[in-house]
């Protein structure tokens, strides 16, 4: 019999060499076939059985070609346990919300470029954003799995179920495999407490759930009047009025957090907690931070990071607005408090694009910090649209402008519609324009309803450009936190 000289059948292309991982006697990698990303598995039968796919010939090799399904993502996380979300503890960390589910490889590339020890949270989305982007917690988690795998991430990672408010939110995200739970009691924070009259404060005090909180007004006053917290440059104390106002402002939230924490504990899963009181119009003073953290501790809640509402404005997608020197002083106090009462990390919510304050945050926290970003990655996707499909971009911007006033309602932003350039000469430059960024940032839900398909197609076609943009954008975010 003569030797076969027939060429082998066309092999699937291999555009993601970074993804290739060999374990024991089999290899997995991400490739492409029939115009779609696919998972390829090559090796003995045993591990292959768990994946769902088709046996195909890949050059001389017989491989299993598998769709990027939720089932296969789960098996992949079992085989490559670093892709399985886990608690990250007190390590310096960064969250990379990804509304479209295609940005993670760019985030990985940025992390790899800056080096350092930043631990990532690729899967991070609030329930509100999941509703607006039409994604489930499982999709968010699986997309992050595939993205991290594609780009060859071999470190640990977390998954942040962001801004949760109810036990049902927790249940859905826990079932999907999230491990970092950001509790948001903002509906229970009384932002008027700082300005209420004495009479109103007394009335509100009387209505606090003292029994559930296992304390009394007298008890609170006794404990916090005696408190002296050494912050190095000063000693923090609370007077009677400060205690009263802090109690009215935060005790209902404390009770809510305690209830959600206990609900989480009952699930018997590995998890870590973040407390976020960043949304609301009244900044968290250092004294209030001490009060809030002390009360949570007294009630047995433990957490790895806390997001105060800092002074000034952390608006979406733009740099810090406010007095940086003042923030510097406040950040110093908040960071010292977090070390004295924890230690736990300070979390910077709406943390993207705050380039002017990253050095301050890193300096004062000494690395006990979590940087949370989200919509800024979506804006990098829109930058690709502006570059590669100007007509589509112009159309999207028009729709965004029409819906801006309605869609901005749930955000703290100061962007103005009439400041968006009417006849911009350079579309991509709009992605660096303050007001336009905010208009595009808050209207994503509306835009995705109408433009999801062409948008996702462009991201596929121009993946390299998209990832390059993300890589550069996030190097700027991460470098200040990467340490030596
Ligand atoms: Zn937040």
Coordinates of C-alpha atoms and ligand atoms in Angstrom, one line a residue:
X1 CA 0.0 0.0 0.0
X2 CA 1.4 3.4 -0.9
X3 CA 1.8 6.1 1.6
X4 CA -1.1 8.6 1.7
X5 CA -0.1 11.8 0.0
X6 CA -3.5 13.4 0.3
X7 CA -3.3 16.7 2.1
X8 CA -5.0 16.7 5.6
X9 CA -8.4 18.3 5.8
X10 CA -8.3 22.0 6.4
X11 CA -7.3 22.6 10.0
X12 CA -9.1 25.1 12.2
X13 CA -7.1 28.3 12.4
X14 CA -5.3 29.1 15.6
X15 CA -5.6 32.8 16.2
X16 CA -5.2 32.8 20.0
X17 CA -1.9 31.0 20.7
X18 CA -1.9 32.5 24.3
X19 CA -4.9 30.5 25.2
X20 CA -3.1 27.1 24.7
X21 CA -2.7 25.2 28.0
X22 CA -1.4 21.7 28.4
X23 CA -2.3 19.7 31.4
X24 CA -1.0 16.2 32.0
X25 CA -1.8 14.5 28.7
X26 CA -4.2 16.9 27.0
X27 CA -4.2 20.4 25.6
X28 CA -7.0 23.0 25.4
X29 CA -7.0 26.2 23.3
X30 CA -9.3 28.7 21.8
X31 CA -9.5 28.8 18.0
X32 CA -11.9 29.6 15.3
X33 CA -14.0 27.6 13.0
X34 CA -16.9 28.4 10.8
X35 CA -16.5 32.0 11.6
X36 CA -17.0 31.4 15.4
X37 CA -14.7 31.1 18.3
X38 CA -14.4 27.5 19.4
X39 CA -12.8 25.6 22.2
X40 CA -10.5 22.8 21.0
X41 CA -9.5 19.9 23.2
X42 CA -6.8 17.4 22.2
X43 CA -5.8 14.4 24.3
X44 CA -7.1 11.0 25.5
X45 CA -10.8 10.3 25.7
X46 CA -11.2 10.8 29.4
X47 CA -11.2 14.6 29.8
X48 CA -12.9 15.0 26.5
X49 CA -15.9 13.2 27.6
X50 CA -17.0 16.1 29.8
X51 CA -16.9 18.7 27.1
X52 CA -19.8 18.8 24.6
X53 CA -18.5 19.1 21.0
X54 CA -17.7 17.3 17.8
X55 CA -14.8 15.2 17.0
X56 CA -12.9 16.7 14.1
X57 CA -9.6 16.2 12.4
X58 CA -7.1 18.9 13.1
X59 CA -4.1 18.3 10.8
X60 CA -2.8 14.9 12.0
X61 CA -4.7 15.2 15.3
X62 CA -8.1 14.2 16.3
X63 CA -9.6 16.9 18.4
X64 CA -12.8 17.9 20.0
X65 CA -14.3 21.1 18.7
X66 CA -16.6 22.7 21.3
X67 CA -18.9 25.7 21.2
X68 CA -18.4 28.4 23.8
X69 CA -21.4 27.2 25.8
X70 CA -22.1 27.6 29.4
X71 CA -21.7 23.9 29.9
X72 CA -18.2 23.9 28.3
X73 CA -17.2 27.0 30.3
X74 CA -18.1 25.1 33.5
X75 CA -16.0 22.1 32.5
X76 CA -13.1 24.4 31.5
X77 CA -13.3 26.1 35.0
X78 CA -13.0 22.6 36.5
X79 CA -10.0 21.7 34.4
X80 CA -8.3 25.1 34.8
X81 CA -9.2 26.0 38.4
X82 CA -7.5 29.4 38.1
X83 CA -10.5 30.4 36.0
X84 CA -12.9 29.6 38.7
X85 CA -13.7 32.7 40.7
X86 CA -12.5 32.7 44.3
X87 CA -12.2 35.2 47.1
X88 CA -9.1 37.5 46.6
X89 CA -8.7 38.7 50.2
X90 CA -6.8 41.9 50.9
X91 CA -4.7 41.9 47.8
X92 CA -4.7 45.1 45.7
X93 CA -7.5 44.4 43.2
X94 CA -9.3 45.8 40.2
X95 CA -12.8 45.2 38.8
X96 CA -13.4 45.3 35.1
X97 CA -17.1 45.5 34.3
X98 CA -17.7 44.5 30.8
X99 CA -21.2 45.3 29.5
X100 CA -20.7 43.6 26.1
X101 CA -18.9 40.5 27.4
X102 CA -16.0 40.8 24.9
X103 CA -13.6 43.1 26.7
X104 CA -11.9 40.7 29.1
X105 CA -8.9 39.8 26.8
X106 CA -8.0 43.5 26.6
X107 CA -8.2 43.7 30.4
X108 CA -5.9 40.6 30.7
X109 CA -3.4 42.2 28.3
X110 CA -3.3 45.4 30.3
X111 CA -2.7 43.4 33.5
X112 CA 0.1 41.4 31.9
X113 CA 1.6 44.6 30.6
X114 CA 1.8 46.4 34.0
X115 CA 3.0 43.3 35.9
X116 CA 2.7 43.8 39.6
X117 CA 0.3 41.9 41.9
X118 CA -3.1 43.3 41.0
X119 CA -5.7 40.6 41.3
X120 CA -8.5 40.9 38.8
X121 CA -12.3 40.7 38.9
X122 CA -13.3 40.3 35.3
X123 CA -16.9 39.2 35.8
X124 CA -18.5 42.2 37.5
X125 CA -21.9 43.6 36.9
X126 CA -24.7 45.0 38.9
X127 CA -28.2 43.6 38.7
X128 CA -29.3 46.9 37.2
X129 CA -26.7 46.6 34.4
X130 CA -27.6 43.0 33.8
X131 CA -31.2 44.1 33.3
X132 CA -30.2 46.8 31.0
X133 CA -27.8 44.7 28.9
X134 CA -30.1 41.7 28.8
X135 CA -27.6 39.4 30.4
X136 CA -27.9 36.9 33.2
X137 CA -25.4 36.4 36.0
X138 CA -24.3 33.1 34.4
X139 CA -23.6 34.8 31.0
X140 CA -21.6 37.5 32.7
X141 CA -19.5 34.9 34.5
X142 CA -19.1 32.7 31.4
X143 CA -18.1 35.5 29.1
X144 CA -15.4 36.4 31.6
X145 CA -14.2 32.8 31.7
X146 CA -13.8 32.7 27.9
X147 CA -12.1 36.0 27.7
X148 CA -9.6 35.2 30.4
X149 CA -9.0 31.8 28.8
X150 CA -8.5 33.4 25.3
X151 CA -5.9 35.8 26.5
X152 CA -4.0 33.2 28.6
X153 CA -4.7 34.4 32.1
X154 CA -3.1 32.0 34.5
X155 CA -3.5 33.9 37.8
X156 CA -6.4 33.8 40.2
X157 CA -9.6 35.8 39.6
X158 CA -12.7 36.9 41.4
X159 CA -16.3 37.6 40.3
X160 CA -18.2 40.6 41.6
X161 CA -22.0 40.5 42.0
X162 CA -22.1 44.3 42.1
X163 CA -24.6 46.5 43.9
X164 CA -26.9 43.8 45.3
X165 CA -29.9 44.9 47.3
X166 CA -32.0 41.8 48.0
X167 CA -31.6 38.2 49.0
X168 CA -33.0 37.2 45.6
X169 CA -30.1 39.1 43.8
X170 CA -27.7 37.2 46.0
X171 CA -29.2 33.8 45.2
X172 CA -29.0 34.4 41.5
X173 CA -25.4 35.4 41.5
X174 CA -24.3 32.8 44.0
X175 CA -25.9 30.1 41.8
X176 CA -23.8 31.3 38.9
X177 CA -20.6 31.1 40.9
X178 CA -19.9 34.7 41.9
X179 CA -17.6 35.0 45.0
X180 CA -17.4 38.7 45.6
X181 CA -20.7 40.2 46.8
X182 CA -21.1 44.0 46.8
X183 CA -23.9 44.9 49.1
X184 CA -25.6 48.2 48.4
X185 CA -27.9 49.4 51.2
X186 CA -28.2 52.9 49.6
X187 CA -32.0 52.8 49.8
X188 CA -31.6 52.6 53.6
X189 CA -29.1 55.4 54.0
X190 CA -30.7 58.6 55.3
X191 CA -28.9 61.3 53.3
X192 CA -30.8 64.1 55.1
X193 CA -29.4 63.2 58.5
X194 CA -26.6 65.7 58.2
X195 CA -29.0 68.6 57.9
X196 CA -32.1 67.6 59.9
X197 CA -33.2 69.7 62.8
X198 CA -32.9 68.4 66.3
X199 CA -36.6 67.7 66.5
X200 CA -36.6 65.7 63.3
X201 CA -33.5 63.8 64.4
X202 CA -35.1 62.9 67.7
X203 CA -38.2 61.6 65.9
X204 CA -36.1 59.5 63.5
X205 CA -34.0 58.2 66.4
X206 CA -37.1 56.9 68.0
X207 CA -38.0 54.9 64.9
X208 CA -34.7 53.1 64.5
X209 CA -34.9 49.3 64.8
X210 CA -33.1 49.2 68.2
X211 CA -34.1 45.7 69.1
X212 CA -32.9 44.2 65.8
X213 CA -29.7 46.2 66.2
X214 CA -29.2 44.9 69.7
X215 CA -28.4 48.3 71.2
X216 CA -30.0 51.5 72.5
X217 CA -29.5 55.2 72.1
X218 CA -27.8 55.4 75.5
X219 CA -25.6 52.5 74.8
X220 CA -24.5 54.1 71.5
X221 CA -23.7 57.4 73.1
X222 CA -21.8 55.7 75.9
X223 CA -19.7 53.7 73.5
X224 CA -18.9 56.3 70.9
X225 CA -18.3 59.2 73.3
X226 CA -15.5 57.1 74.8
X227 CA -14.0 56.4 71.4
X228 CA -10.5 57.8 70.6
X229 CA -9.2 56.6 67.3
X230 CA -5.5 57.5 66.7
X231 CA -5.1 58.5 63.0
X232 CA -1.5 59.4 63.4
X233 CA -1.8 63.1 62.5
X234 CA -4.9 63.5 64.7
X235 CA -7.2 61.6 67.1
X236 CA -10.7 61.1 65.9
X237 CA -13.6 61.6 68.4
X238 CA -17.3 61.8 68.0
X239 CA -19.5 64.2 70.0
X240 CA -23.1 63.6 70.9
X241 CA -24.5 65.3 67.8
X242 CA -22.2 63.4 65.4
X243 CA -23.2 60.1 67.0
X244 CA -26.9 60.9 66.6
X245 CA -26.6 62.0 63.0
X246 CA -24.4 59.0 62.1
X247 CA -27.0 56.7 63.8
X248 CA -29.9 58.2 61.8
X249 CA -27.9 58.1 58.6
X250 CA -26.5 54.6 58.7
X251 CA -28.2 52.4 61.2
X252 CA -31.0 51.2 58.9
X253 CA -28.3 50.4 56.3
X254 CA -26.3 48.5 59.0
X255 CA -29.3 46.4 59.7
X256 CA -29.9 45.7 56.0
X257 CA -26.3 44.8 55.5
X258 CA -26.4 42.4 58.4
X259 CA -29.5 40.7 57.1
X260 CA -27.9 40.2 53.6
X261 CA -24.6 39.1 55.1
X262 CA -26.4 36.4 57.2
X263 CA -28.3 35.3 54.1
X264 CA -25.0 34.9 52.3
X265 CA -23.5 33.0 55.2
X266 CA -26.4 30.6 55.1
X267 CA -25.4 29.6 51.5
X268 CA -22.2 27.8 52.5
X269 CA -20.2 29.1 49.6
X270 CA -16.8 30.7 49.6
X271 CA -17.4 34.4 49.4
X272 CA -16.1 37.8 50.3
X273 CA -18.0 40.9 51.0
X274 CA -17.8 44.5 49.9
X275 CA -19.9 47.2 51.6
X276 CA -20.8 50.1 49.3
X277 CA -22.4 53.3 50.4
X278 CA -21.0 55.3 47.5
X279 CA -24.3 56.2 45.9
X280 CA -26.1 59.1 47.5
X281 CA -25.5 62.8 47.7
X282 CA -24.0 63.1 51.2
X283 CA -20.3 62.2 51.5
X284 CA -19.3 59.7 54.2
X285 CA -17.2 61.7 56.7
X286 CA -14.4 59.9 58.5
X287 CA -16.4 59.9 61.7
X288 CA -19.3 58.3 59.9
X289 CA -17.0 55.7 58.4
X290 CA -15.8 54.8 61.9
X291 CA -19.4 54.6 63.1
X292 CA -20.6 52.5 60.2
X293 CA -17.6 50.1 60.3
X294 CA -17.8 49.7 64.1
X295 CA -21.5 49.0 64.1
X296 CA -21.1 46.4 61.3
X297 CA -18.3 44.7 63.3
X298 CA -20.3 44.7 66.5
X299 CA -23.0 42.8 64.6
X300 CA -20.6 40.2 63.3
X301 CA -20.4 41.3 59.7
X302 CA -16.9 40.9 58.1
X303 CA -15.9 42.4 54.7
X304 CA -12.8 42.8 52.6
X305 CA -13.6 46.2 51.1
X306 CA -15.7 49.3 51.8
X307 CA -16.7 52.0 49.4
X308 CA -17.4 55.2 51.2
X309 CA -19.1 58.1 49.4
X310 CA -16.0 60.3 49.0
X311 CA -16.2 64.1 48.9
X312 CA -16.3 65.7 45.5
X313 CA -17.7 63.7 42.5
X314 CA -16.8 60.3 41.1
X315 CA -18.8 60.7 38.0
X316 CA -19.1 58.0 35.3
X317 CA -16.3 57.8 32.7
X318 CA -14.5 61.0 33.6
X319 CA -11.8 62.2 35.9
X320 CA -12.4 63.2 39.5
X321 CA -14.4 66.4 40.0
X322 CA -13.6 68.4 43.1
X323 CA -10.8 69.6 45.3
X324 CA -7.9 67.1 45.0
X325 CA -6.2 68.5 48.1
X326 CA -9.3 68.1 50.2
X327 CA -9.8 64.5 48.9
X328 CA -6.2 63.8 49.7
X329 CA -6.8 64.6 53.4
X330 CA -10.1 62.7 53.5
X331 CA -8.6 59.7 51.7
X332 CA -5.8 59.6 54.3
X333 CA -8.3 59.4 57.1
X334 CA -10.5 56.8 55.4
X335 CA -7.4 54.7 54.6
X336 CA -6.2 54.9 58.2
X337 CA -9.6 54.0 59.5
X338 CA -9.7 51.0 57.1
X339 CA -6.4 49.8 58.4
X340 CA -7.2 50.4 62.1
X341 CA -10.7 48.8 62.1
X342 CA -10.0 46.1 59.6
X343 CA -7.8 45.9 57.9
X344 CA -9.9 46.1 54.8
X345 CA -9.6 47.7 51.4
X346 CA -11.0 51.0 50.3
X347 CA -13.0 50.5 47.2
X348 CA -13.2 53.2 44.5
X349 CA -16.5 52.9 42.8
X350 CA -17.1 54.6 39.5
X351 CA -13.3 54.4 39.7
X352 CA -12.6 54.5 35.9
X353 CA -10.8 57.5 34.4
X354 CA -9.9 59.1 37.8
X355 CA -6.3 59.5 36.8
X356 CA -5.7 62.5 38.9
X357 CA -6.4 60.7 42.2
X358 CA -4.9 57.2 41.7
X359 CA -1.5 58.1 43.1
X360 CA -3.2 59.5 46.2
X361 CA -5.4 56.4 46.6
X362 CA -2.4 54.1 46.3
X363 CA -0.3 56.1 48.6
X364 CA -2.7 56.4 51.5
X365 CA -4.1 52.8 51.2
X366 CA -0.6 51.3 50.8
X367 CA -2.2 48.9 48.4
X368 CA -5.3 48.1 50.4
X369 CA -7.5 49.3 47.6
X370 CA -10.0 48.0 45.1
X371 CA -10.5 49.9 41.9
X372 CA -13.9 49.4 40.3
X373 CA -14.5 50.2 36.7
X374 CA -17.3 49.4 34.3
X375 CA -18.7 51.6 31.6
X376 CA -15.3 52.8 30.5
X377 CA -14.7 49.5 28.6
X378 CA -18.0 50.0 26.8
X379 CA -16.8 53.4 25.7
X380 CA -13.7 51.8 24.2
X381 CA -16.1 49.6 22.1
X382 CA -17.8 52.7 20.9
X383 CA -14.4 54.1 20.0
X384 CA -14.0 51.2 17.6
X385 CA -17.4 52.0 16.1
X386 CA -16.4 55.7 15.7
X387 CA -13.2 54.6 13.9
X388 CA -14.5 51.8 11.7
X389 CA -18.2 52.6 11.1
X390 CA -18.7 56.4 11.3
X391 CA -22.3 56.3 10.0
X392 CA -23.4 53.8 12.6
X393 CA -21.6 55.8 15.3
X394 CA -23.4 59.0 14.2
X395 CA -26.7 57.2 14.3
X396 CA -26.0 55.8 17.7
X397 CA -25.0 59.1 19.1
X398 CA -28.3 60.6 17.8
X399 CA -30.3 58.0 19.6
X400 CA -28.2 58.5 22.7
X401 CA -28.9 62.2 22.7
X402 CA -32.6 61.6 22.3
X403 CA -32.7 59.3 25.3
X404 CA -30.1 61.0 27.5
X405 CA -32.5 63.0 29.8
X406 CA -34.5 60.0 30.5
X407 CA -31.6 57.5 30.9
X408 CA -29.5 59.7 33.1
X409 CA -32.0 59.7 36.0
X410 CA -30.3 56.9 37.9
X411 CA -26.8 58.4 37.6
X412 CA -24.9 61.2 39.3
X413 CA -23.5 63.0 36.3
X414 CA -23.1 66.6 35.3
X415 CA -22.8 66.1 31.5
X416 CA -24.9 68.4 29.4
X417 CA -26.6 67.6 26.1
X418 CA -26.0 71.1 24.6
X419 CA -22.3 70.7 25.1
X420 CA -22.1 67.7 22.8
X421 CA -20.4 69.0 19.6
X422 CA -23.1 69.2 16.9
X423 CA -20.8 68.8 13.9
X424 CA -17.7 67.1 15.1
X425 CA -14.9 66.9 12.6
X426 CA -13.3 63.9 14.3
X427 CA -15.7 61.2 15.6
X428 CA -13.2 59.2 17.7
X429 CA -12.2 62.4 19.5
X430 CA -15.8 62.5 20.9
X431 CA -14.8 59.6 23.0
X432 CA -12.5 61.9 24.8
X433 CA -15.1 64.7 25.2
X434 CA -16.5 65.0 28.7
X435 CA -20.2 65.5 27.9
X436 CA -20.3 63.1 25.0
X437 CA -18.7 60.4 27.1
X438 CA -21.5 60.8 29.7
X439 CA -24.2 60.9 27.1
X440 CA -23.0 57.6 25.6
X441 CA -22.2 56.1 29.0
X442 CA -25.7 56.3 30.5
X443 CA -27.7 55.4 27.4
X444 CA -26.1 52.0 26.9
X445 CA -29.3 50.1 27.7
X446 CA -31.2 52.0 25.1
X447 CA -28.4 51.7 22.5
X448 CA -28.0 48.0 23.1
X449 CA -31.7 47.4 22.5
X450 CA -31.4 49.0 19.1
X451 CA -27.8 48.3 18.0
X452 CA -26.6 45.2 19.7
X453 CA -26.2 43.1 16.5
X454 CA -24.2 45.6 14.4
X455 CA -22.2 46.5 17.5
X456 CA -21.2 42.9 18.3
X457 CA -20.4 42.3 14.7
X458 CA -18.0 45.2 14.6
X459 CA -16.3 43.9 17.8
X460 CA -15.8 40.6 16.1
X461 CA -14.5 42.0 12.9
X462 CA -12.2 44.5 14.7
X463 CA -11.2 42.5 17.7
X464 CA -7.6 43.3 17.5
X465 CA -8.2 47.1 17.4
X466 CA -10.7 46.8 20.2
X467 CA -8.4 44.9 22.5
X468 CA -5.5 47.2 21.7
X469 CA -7.6 50.2 22.7
X470 CA -8.6 48.5 26.0
X471 CA -5.1 47.4 26.7
X472 CA -3.8 50.9 26.4
X473 CA -6.7 52.5 28.3
X474 CA -6.3 50.0 31.2
X475 CA -2.5 50.3 31.4
X476 CA -3.2 53.9 32.4
X477 CA -5.6 52.7 35.0
X478 CA -3.6 49.9 36.5
X479 CA 0.0 51.2 36.4
X480 CA -0.5 53.5 39.4
X481 CA -1.7 50.5 41.4
X482 CA 0.8 47.9 40.2
X483 CA 3.5 48.8 42.8
X484 CA 7.0 47.8 42.2
Ligands
LIG1 ZN1 -20.8 51.8 43.0

